[in-house]
PDB file of C-alpha atoms in Angstrom:
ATOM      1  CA  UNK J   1       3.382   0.716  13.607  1.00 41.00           C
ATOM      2  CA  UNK J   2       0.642  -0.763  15.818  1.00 42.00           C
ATOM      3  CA  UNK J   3      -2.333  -2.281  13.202  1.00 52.00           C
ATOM      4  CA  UNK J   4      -1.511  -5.756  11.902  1.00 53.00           C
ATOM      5  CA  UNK J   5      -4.762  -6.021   9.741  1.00 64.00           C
ATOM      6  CA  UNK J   6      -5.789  -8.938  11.585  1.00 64.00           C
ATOM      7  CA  UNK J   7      -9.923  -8.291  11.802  1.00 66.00           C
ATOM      8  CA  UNK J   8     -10.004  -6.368   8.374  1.00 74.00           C
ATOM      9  CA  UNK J   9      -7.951  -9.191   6.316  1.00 71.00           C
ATOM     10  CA  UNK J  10     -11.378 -11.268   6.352  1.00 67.00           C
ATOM     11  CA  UNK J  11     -13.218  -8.651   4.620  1.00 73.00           C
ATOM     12  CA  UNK J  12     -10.329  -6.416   3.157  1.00 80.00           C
ATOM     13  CA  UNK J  13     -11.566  -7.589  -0.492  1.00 78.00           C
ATOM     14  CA  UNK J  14     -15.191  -6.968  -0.318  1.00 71.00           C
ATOM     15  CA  UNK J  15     -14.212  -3.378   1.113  1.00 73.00           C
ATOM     16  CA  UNK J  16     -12.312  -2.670  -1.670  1.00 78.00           C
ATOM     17  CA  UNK J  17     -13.921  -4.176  -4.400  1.00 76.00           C
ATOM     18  CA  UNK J  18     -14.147  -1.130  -6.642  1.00 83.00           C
ATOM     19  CA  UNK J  19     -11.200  -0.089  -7.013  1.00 91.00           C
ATOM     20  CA  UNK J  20      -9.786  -0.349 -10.265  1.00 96.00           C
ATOM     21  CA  UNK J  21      -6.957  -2.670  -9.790  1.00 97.00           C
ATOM     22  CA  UNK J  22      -5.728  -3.626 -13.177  1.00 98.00           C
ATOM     23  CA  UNK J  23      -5.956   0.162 -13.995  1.00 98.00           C
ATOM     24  CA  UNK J  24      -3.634   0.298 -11.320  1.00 99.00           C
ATOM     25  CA  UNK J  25      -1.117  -1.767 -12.392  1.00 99.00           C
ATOM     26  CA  UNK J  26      -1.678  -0.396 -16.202  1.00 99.00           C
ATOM     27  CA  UNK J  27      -0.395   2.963 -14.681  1.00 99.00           C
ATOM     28  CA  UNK J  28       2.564   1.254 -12.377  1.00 99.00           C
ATOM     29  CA  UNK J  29       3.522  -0.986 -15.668  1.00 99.00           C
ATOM     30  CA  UNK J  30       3.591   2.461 -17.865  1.00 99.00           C
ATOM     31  CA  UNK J  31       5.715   4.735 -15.400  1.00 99.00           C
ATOM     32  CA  UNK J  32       8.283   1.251 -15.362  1.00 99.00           C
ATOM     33  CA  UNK J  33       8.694   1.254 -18.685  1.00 99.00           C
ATOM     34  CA  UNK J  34       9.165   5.231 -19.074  1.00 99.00           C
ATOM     35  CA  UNK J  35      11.060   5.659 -16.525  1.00 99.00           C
ATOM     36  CA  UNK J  36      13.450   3.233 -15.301  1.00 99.00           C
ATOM     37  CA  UNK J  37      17.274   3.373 -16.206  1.00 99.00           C
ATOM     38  CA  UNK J  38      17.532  -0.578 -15.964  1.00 99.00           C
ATOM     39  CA  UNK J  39      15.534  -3.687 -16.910  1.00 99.00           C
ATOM     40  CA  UNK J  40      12.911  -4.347 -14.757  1.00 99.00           C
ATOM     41  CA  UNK J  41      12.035  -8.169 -14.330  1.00 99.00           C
ATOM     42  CA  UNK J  42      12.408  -8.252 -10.676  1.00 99.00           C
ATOM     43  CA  UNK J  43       9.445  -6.464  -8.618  1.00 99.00           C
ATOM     44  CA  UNK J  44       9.032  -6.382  -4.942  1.00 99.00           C
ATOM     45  CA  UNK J  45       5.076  -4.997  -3.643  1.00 99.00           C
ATOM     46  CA  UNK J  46       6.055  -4.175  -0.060  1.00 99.00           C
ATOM     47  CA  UNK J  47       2.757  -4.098   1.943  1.00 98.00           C
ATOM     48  CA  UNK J  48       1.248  -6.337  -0.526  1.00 98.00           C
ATOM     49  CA  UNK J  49      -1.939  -7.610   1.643  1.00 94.00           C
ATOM     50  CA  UNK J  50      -4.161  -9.877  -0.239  1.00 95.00           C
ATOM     51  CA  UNK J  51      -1.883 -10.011  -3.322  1.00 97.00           C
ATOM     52  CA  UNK J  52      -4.677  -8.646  -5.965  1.00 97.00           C
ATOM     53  CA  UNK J  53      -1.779  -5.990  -7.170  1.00 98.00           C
ATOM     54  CA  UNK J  54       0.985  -8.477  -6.771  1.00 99.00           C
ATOM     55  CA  UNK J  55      -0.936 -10.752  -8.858  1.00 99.00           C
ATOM     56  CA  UNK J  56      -1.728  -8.087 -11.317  1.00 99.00           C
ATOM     57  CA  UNK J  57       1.955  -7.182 -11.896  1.00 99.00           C
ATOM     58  CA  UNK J  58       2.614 -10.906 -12.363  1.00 99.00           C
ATOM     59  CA  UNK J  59       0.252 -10.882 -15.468  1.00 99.00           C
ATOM     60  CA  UNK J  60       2.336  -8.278 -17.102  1.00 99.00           C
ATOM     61  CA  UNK J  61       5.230 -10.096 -16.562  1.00 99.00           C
ATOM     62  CA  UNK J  62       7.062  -9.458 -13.609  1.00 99.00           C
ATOM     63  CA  UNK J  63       8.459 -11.923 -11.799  1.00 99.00           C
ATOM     64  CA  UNK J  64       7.175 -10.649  -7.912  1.00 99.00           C
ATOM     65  CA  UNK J  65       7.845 -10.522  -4.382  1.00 99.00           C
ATOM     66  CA  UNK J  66       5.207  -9.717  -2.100  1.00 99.00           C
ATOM     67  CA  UNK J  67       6.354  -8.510   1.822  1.00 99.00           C
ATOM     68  CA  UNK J  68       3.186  -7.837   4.325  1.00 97.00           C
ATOM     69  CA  UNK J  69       3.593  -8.054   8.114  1.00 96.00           C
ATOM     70  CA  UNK J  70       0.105  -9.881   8.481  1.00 94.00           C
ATOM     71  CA  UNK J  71      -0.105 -13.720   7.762  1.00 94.00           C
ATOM     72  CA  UNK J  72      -3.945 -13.337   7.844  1.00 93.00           C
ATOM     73  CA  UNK J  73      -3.684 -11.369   4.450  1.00 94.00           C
ATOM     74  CA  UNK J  74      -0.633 -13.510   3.185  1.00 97.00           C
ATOM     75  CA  UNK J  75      -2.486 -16.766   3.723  1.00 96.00           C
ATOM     76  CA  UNK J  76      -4.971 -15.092   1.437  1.00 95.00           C
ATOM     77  CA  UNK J  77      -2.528 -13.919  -0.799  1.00 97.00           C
ATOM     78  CA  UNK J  78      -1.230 -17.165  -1.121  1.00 98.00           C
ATOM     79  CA  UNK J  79      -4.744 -18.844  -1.504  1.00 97.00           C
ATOM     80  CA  UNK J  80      -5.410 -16.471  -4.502  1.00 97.00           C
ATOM     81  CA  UNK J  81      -1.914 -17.236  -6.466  1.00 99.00           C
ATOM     82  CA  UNK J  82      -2.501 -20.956  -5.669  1.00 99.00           C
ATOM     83  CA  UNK J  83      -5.855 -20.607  -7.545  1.00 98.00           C
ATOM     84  CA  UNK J  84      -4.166 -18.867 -10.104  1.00 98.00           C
ATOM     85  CA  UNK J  85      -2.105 -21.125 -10.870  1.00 98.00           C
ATOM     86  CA  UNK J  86       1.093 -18.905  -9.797  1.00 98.00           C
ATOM     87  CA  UNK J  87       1.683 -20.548  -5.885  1.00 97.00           C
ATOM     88  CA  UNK J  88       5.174 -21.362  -7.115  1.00 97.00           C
ATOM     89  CA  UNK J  89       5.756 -18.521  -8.988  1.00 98.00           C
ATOM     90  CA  UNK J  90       5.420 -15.803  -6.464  1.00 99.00           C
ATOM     91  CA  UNK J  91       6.995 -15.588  -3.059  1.00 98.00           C
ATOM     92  CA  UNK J  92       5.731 -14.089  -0.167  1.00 99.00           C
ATOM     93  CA  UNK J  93       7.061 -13.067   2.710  1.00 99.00           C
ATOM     94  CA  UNK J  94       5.627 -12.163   6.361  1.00 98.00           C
ATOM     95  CA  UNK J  95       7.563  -9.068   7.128  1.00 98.00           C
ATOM     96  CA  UNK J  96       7.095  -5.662   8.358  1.00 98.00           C
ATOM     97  CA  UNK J  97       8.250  -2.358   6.169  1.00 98.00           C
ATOM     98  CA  UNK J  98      10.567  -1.052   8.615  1.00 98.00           C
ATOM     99  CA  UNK J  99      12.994  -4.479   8.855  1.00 99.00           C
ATOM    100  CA  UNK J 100      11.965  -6.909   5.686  1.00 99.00           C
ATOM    101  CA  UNK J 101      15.318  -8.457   4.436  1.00 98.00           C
ATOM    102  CA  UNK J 102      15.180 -10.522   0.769  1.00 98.00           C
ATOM    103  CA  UNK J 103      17.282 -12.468  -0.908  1.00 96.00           C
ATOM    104  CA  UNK J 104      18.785 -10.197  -3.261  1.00 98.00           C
ATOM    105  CA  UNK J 105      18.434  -6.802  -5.129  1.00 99.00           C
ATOM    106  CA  UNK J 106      15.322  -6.191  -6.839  1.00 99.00           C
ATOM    107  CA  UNK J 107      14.723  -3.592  -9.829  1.00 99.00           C
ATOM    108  CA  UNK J 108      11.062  -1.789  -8.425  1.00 99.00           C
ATOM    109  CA  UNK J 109       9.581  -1.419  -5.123  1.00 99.00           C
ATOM    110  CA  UNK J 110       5.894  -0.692  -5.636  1.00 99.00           C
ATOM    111  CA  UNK J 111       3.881  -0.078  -2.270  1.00 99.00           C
ATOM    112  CA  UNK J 112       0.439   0.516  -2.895  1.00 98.00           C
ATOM    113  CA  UNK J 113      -3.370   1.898  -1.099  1.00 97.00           C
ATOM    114  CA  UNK J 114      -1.473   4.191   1.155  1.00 97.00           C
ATOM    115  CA  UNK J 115       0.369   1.181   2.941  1.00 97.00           C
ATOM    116  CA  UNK J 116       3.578   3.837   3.779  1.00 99.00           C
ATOM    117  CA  UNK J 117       1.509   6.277   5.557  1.00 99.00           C
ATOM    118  CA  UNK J 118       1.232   3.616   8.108  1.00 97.00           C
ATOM    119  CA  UNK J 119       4.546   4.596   9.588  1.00 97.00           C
ATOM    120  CA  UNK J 120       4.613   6.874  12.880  1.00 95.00           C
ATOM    121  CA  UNK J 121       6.329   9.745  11.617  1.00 97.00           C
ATOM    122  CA  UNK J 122       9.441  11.128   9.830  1.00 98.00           C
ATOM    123  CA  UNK J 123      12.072   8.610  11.285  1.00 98.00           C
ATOM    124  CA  UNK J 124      10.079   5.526  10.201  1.00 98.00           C
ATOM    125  CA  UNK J 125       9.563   6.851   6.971  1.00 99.00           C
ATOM    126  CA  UNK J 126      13.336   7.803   6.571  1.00 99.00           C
ATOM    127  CA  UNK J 127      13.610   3.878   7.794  1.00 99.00           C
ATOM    128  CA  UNK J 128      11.535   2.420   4.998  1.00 99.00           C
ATOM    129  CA  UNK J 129      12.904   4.284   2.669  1.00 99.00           C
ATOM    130  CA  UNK J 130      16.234   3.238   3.721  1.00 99.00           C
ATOM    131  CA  UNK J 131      15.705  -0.411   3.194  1.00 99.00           C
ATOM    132  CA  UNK J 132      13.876   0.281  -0.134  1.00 99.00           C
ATOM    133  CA  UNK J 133      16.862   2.298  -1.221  1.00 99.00           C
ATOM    134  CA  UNK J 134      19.087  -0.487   0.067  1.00 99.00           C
ATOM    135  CA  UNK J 135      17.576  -3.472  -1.825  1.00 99.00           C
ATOM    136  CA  UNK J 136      16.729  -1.213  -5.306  1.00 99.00           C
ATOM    137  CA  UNK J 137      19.206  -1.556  -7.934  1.00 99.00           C
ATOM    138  CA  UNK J 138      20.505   1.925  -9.103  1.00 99.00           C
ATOM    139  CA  UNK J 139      18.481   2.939 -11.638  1.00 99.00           C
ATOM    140  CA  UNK J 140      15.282   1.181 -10.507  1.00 99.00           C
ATOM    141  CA  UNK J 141      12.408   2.836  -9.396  1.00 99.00           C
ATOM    142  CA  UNK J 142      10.342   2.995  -5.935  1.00 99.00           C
ATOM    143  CA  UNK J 143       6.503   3.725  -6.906  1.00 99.00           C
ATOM    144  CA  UNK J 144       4.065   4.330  -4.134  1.00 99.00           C
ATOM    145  CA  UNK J 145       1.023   6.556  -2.855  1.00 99.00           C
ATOM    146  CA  UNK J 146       0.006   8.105  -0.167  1.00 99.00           C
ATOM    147  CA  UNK J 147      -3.406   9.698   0.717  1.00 99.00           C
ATOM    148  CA  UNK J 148      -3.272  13.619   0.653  1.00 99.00           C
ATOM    149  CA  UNK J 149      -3.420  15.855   3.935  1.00 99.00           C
ATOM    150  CA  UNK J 150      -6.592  17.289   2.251  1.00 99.00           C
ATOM    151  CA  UNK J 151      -8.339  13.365   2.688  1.00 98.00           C
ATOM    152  CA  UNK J 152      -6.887  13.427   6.385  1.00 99.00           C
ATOM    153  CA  UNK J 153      -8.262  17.016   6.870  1.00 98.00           C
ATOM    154  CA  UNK J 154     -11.764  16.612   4.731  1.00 98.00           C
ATOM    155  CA  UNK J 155     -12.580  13.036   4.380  1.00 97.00           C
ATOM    156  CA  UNK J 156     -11.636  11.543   7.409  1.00 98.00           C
ATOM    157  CA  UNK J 157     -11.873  14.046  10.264  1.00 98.00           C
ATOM    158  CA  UNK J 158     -13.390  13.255  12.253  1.00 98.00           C
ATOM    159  CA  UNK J 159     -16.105  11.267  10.377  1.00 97.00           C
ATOM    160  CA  UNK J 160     -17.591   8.129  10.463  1.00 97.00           C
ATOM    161  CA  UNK J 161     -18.733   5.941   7.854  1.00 92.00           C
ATOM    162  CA  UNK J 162     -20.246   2.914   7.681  1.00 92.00           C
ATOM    163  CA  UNK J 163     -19.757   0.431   4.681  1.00 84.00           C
ATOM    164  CA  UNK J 164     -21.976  -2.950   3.400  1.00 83.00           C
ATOM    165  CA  UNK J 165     -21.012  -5.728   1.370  1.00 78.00           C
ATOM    166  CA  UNK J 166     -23.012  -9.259   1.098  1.00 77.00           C
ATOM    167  CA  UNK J 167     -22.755 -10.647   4.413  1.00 79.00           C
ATOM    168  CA  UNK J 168     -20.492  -7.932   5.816  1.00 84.00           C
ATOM    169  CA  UNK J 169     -20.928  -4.416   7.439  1.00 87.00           C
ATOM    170  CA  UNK J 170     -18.098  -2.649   8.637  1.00 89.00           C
ATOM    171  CA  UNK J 171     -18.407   0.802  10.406  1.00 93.00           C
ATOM    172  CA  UNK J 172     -15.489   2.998  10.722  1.00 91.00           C
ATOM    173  CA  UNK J 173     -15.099   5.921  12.721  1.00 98.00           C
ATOM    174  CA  UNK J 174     -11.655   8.289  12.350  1.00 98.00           C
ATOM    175  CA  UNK J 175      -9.851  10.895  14.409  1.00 98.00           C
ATOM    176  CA  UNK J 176      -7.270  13.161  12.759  1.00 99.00           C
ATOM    177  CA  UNK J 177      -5.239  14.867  14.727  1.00 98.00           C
ATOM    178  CA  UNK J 178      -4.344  18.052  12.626  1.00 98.00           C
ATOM    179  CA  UNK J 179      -1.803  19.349  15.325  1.00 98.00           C
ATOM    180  CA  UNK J 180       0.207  15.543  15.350  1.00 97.00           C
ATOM    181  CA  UNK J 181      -0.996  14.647  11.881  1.00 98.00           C
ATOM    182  CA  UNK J 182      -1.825  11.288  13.093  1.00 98.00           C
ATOM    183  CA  UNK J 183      -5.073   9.777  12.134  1.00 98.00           C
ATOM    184  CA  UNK J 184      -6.606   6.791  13.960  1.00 98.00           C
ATOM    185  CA  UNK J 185      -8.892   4.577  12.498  1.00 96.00           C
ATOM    186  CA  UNK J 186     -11.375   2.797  15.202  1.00 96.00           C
ATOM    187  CA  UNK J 187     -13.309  -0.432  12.974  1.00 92.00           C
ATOM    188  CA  UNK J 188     -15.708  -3.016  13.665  1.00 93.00           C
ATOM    189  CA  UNK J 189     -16.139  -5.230  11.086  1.00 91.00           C
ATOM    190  CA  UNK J 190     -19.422  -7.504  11.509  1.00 91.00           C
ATOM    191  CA  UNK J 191     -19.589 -10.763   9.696  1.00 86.00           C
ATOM    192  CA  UNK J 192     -22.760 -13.092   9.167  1.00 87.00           C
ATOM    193  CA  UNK J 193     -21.986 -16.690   9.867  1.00 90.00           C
ATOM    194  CA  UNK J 194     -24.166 -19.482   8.737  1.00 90.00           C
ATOM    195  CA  UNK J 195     -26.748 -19.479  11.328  1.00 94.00           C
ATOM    196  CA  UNK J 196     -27.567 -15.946  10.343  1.00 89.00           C
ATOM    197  CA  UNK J 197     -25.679 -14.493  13.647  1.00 92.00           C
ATOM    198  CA  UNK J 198     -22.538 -11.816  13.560  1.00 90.00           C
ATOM    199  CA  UNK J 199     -19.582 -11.799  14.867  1.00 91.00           C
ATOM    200  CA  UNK J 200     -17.810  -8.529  15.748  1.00 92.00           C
ATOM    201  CA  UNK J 201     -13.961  -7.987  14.930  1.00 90.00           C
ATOM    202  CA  UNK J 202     -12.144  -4.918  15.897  1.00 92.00           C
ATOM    203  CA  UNK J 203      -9.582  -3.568  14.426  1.00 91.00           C
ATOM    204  CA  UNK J 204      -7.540  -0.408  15.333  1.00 93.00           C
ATOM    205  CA  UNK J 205      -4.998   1.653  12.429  1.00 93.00           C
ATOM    206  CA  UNK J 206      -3.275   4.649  12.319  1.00 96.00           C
ATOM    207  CA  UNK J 207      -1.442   6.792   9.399  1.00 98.00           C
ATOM    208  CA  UNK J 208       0.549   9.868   9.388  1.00 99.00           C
ATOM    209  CA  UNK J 209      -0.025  12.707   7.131  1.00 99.00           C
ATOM    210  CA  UNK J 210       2.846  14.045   5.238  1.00 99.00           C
ATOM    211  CA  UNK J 211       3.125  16.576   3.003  1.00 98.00           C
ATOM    212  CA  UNK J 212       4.406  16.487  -0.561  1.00 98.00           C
ATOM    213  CA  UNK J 213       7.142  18.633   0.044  1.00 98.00           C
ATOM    214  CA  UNK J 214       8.188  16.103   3.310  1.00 99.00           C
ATOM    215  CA  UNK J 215       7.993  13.493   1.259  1.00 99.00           C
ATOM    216  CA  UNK J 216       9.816  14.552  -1.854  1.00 99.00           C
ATOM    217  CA  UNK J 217      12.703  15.832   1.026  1.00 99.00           C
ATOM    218  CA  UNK J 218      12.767  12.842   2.311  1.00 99.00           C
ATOM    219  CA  UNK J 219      13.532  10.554  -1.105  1.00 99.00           C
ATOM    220  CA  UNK J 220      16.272  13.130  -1.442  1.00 99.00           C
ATOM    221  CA  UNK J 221      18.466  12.658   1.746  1.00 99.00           C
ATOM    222  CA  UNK J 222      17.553   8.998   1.549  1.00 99.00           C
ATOM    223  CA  UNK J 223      19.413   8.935  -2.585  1.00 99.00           C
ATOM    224  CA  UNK J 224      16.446   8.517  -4.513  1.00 99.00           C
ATOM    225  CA  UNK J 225      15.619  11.158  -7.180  1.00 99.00           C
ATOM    226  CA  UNK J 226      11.890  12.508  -7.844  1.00 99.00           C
ATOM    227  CA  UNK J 227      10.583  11.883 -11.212  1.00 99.00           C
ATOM    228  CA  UNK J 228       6.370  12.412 -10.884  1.00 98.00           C
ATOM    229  CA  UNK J 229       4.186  13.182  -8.553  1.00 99.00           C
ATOM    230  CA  UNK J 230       0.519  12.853  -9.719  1.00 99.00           C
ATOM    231  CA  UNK J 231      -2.950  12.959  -8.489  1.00 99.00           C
ATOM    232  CA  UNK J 232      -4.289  10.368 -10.206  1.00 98.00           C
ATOM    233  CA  UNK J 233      -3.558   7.576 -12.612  1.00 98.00           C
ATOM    234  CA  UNK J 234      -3.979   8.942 -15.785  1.00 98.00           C
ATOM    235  CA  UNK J 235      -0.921  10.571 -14.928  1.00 98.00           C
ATOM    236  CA  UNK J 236      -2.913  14.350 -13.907  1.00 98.00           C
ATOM    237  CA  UNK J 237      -1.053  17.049 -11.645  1.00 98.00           C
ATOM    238  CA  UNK J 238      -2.507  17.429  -8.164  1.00 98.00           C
ATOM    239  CA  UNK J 239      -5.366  19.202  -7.446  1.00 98.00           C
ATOM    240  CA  UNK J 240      -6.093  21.148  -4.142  1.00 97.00           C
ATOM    241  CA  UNK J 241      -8.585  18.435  -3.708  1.00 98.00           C
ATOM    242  CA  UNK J 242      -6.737  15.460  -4.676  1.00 99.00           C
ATOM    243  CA  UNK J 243      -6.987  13.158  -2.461  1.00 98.00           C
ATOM    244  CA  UNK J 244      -4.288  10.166  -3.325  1.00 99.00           C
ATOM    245  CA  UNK J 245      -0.821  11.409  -4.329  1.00 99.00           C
ATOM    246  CA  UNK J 246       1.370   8.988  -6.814  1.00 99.00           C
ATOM    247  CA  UNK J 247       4.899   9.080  -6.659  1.00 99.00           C
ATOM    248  CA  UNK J 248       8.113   7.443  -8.927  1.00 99.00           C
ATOM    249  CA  UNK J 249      10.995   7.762  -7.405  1.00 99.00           C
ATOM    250  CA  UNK J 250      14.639   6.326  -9.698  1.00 99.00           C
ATOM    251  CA  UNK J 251      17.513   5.150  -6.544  1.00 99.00           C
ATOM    252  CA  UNK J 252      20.208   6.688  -7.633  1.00 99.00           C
TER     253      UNK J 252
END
């Protein structure tokens, strides 16, 4: 893993700002409930960046954990549960997927906006999934996504895009590799300051692609067992077009 989020944690927010969050969680909260073996109290978001999810979960109860390898997006994590009145409530933790260590077990892992796909390759994935498996409970549940090979192939390409918010414009060109299924991400983020100047940020990412079958192969050998894969939150099957995949996965 090379990106650390250090340019984009400024503006990470405003970029995302429509997705539906608390739908989100609505969906993660529901799959919990159906399908865990175990009470679920305990909830660790690995990759939790800003914290809006973590925070979300919190409001239904859970008492959370949130891991993310960049303190840019923890310090605003922590700025946003301080405001919430939560700062002592949730921990978090400036750690990277592939060698976080807590405290103790936890009953869900929930990893969220395609944060495993930033793993180069199989063995890193196996790695994460290790450590997952390793601090789940039996019976608890790992619930993540990952963007489909058919957004790698169709909507990022090779394309660039350029996105606006008030006061920021980020533009965004990728390059998928189809043969490596590695796709790079290439970002300047401009801000306007006070005295109506920018300033430029870059900020480089990469993901892997994998397919479902890899993945679902992959939970196996590492002792989870598959329960859903959908391709969206209202709980749909895939589509050939689907472009986020969402799997629940019970550690057995």
């Amino acid at each position: 893993m090379t990106d650390d989020y250090s340019a984009l944690s400024a503006v990470y927010d405003a970029l995302n700002g429509d997705l539906d969050y608390e739908g989100w969680a609505d969906y993660l909260d529901r799959e919990i409930r159906a399908h865990a073996d175990i009470p679920v109290k305990l909830v660790l978001d690995l990759c939790c960046g800003t914290g809006t999810m973590t925070l979300a979960l919190d409001r239904r109860g859970y008492d959370m954990t949130g891991v993310d390898r960049s303190p840019e997006m923890l310090s605003i994590a922590r700025e946003k549960a301080a405001a919430a009145g939560r700062g002592d409530a949730i921990l978090f933790l400036c750690q990277d997927m592939l060698s976080f260590e807590l405290y103790g077990t936890v009953q869900a892992v929930v990893s969220t906006l395609d944060s495993v796909n930033h793993v180069d390759g199989k063995a890193d994935f196996m790695q994460m999934l290790s450590l997952v498996h390793n601090y789940l409970e039996p019976g608890g549940l790992f619930l993540f996504d990952v963007n489909a090979p058919y957004k790698f192939r169709e909507i990022y390409g090779t394309n660039a895009y350029v996105l606006e918010d008030e006061g920021v414009l980020c533009a965004w060109q990728n390059l998928y590799d189809p043969q490596t299924r590695l796709c790079e991400f290439f970002t300047s983020i401009f801000t306007e300051d006070a005295d109506g100047r920018y300033t430029r940020r870059d900020d480089y990412e990469r993901e892997t692609c994998f397919t479902p079958a890899e993945i679902r192969r992959m939970l196996q050998k590492s002792g989870f067992a598959v329960i859903s894969t959908h391709g969206d939150l209202d709980g749909s099957a895939p589509a050939r077009d689907t472009e986020r995949l969402y799997f629940t996965a019970k550690r057995l």
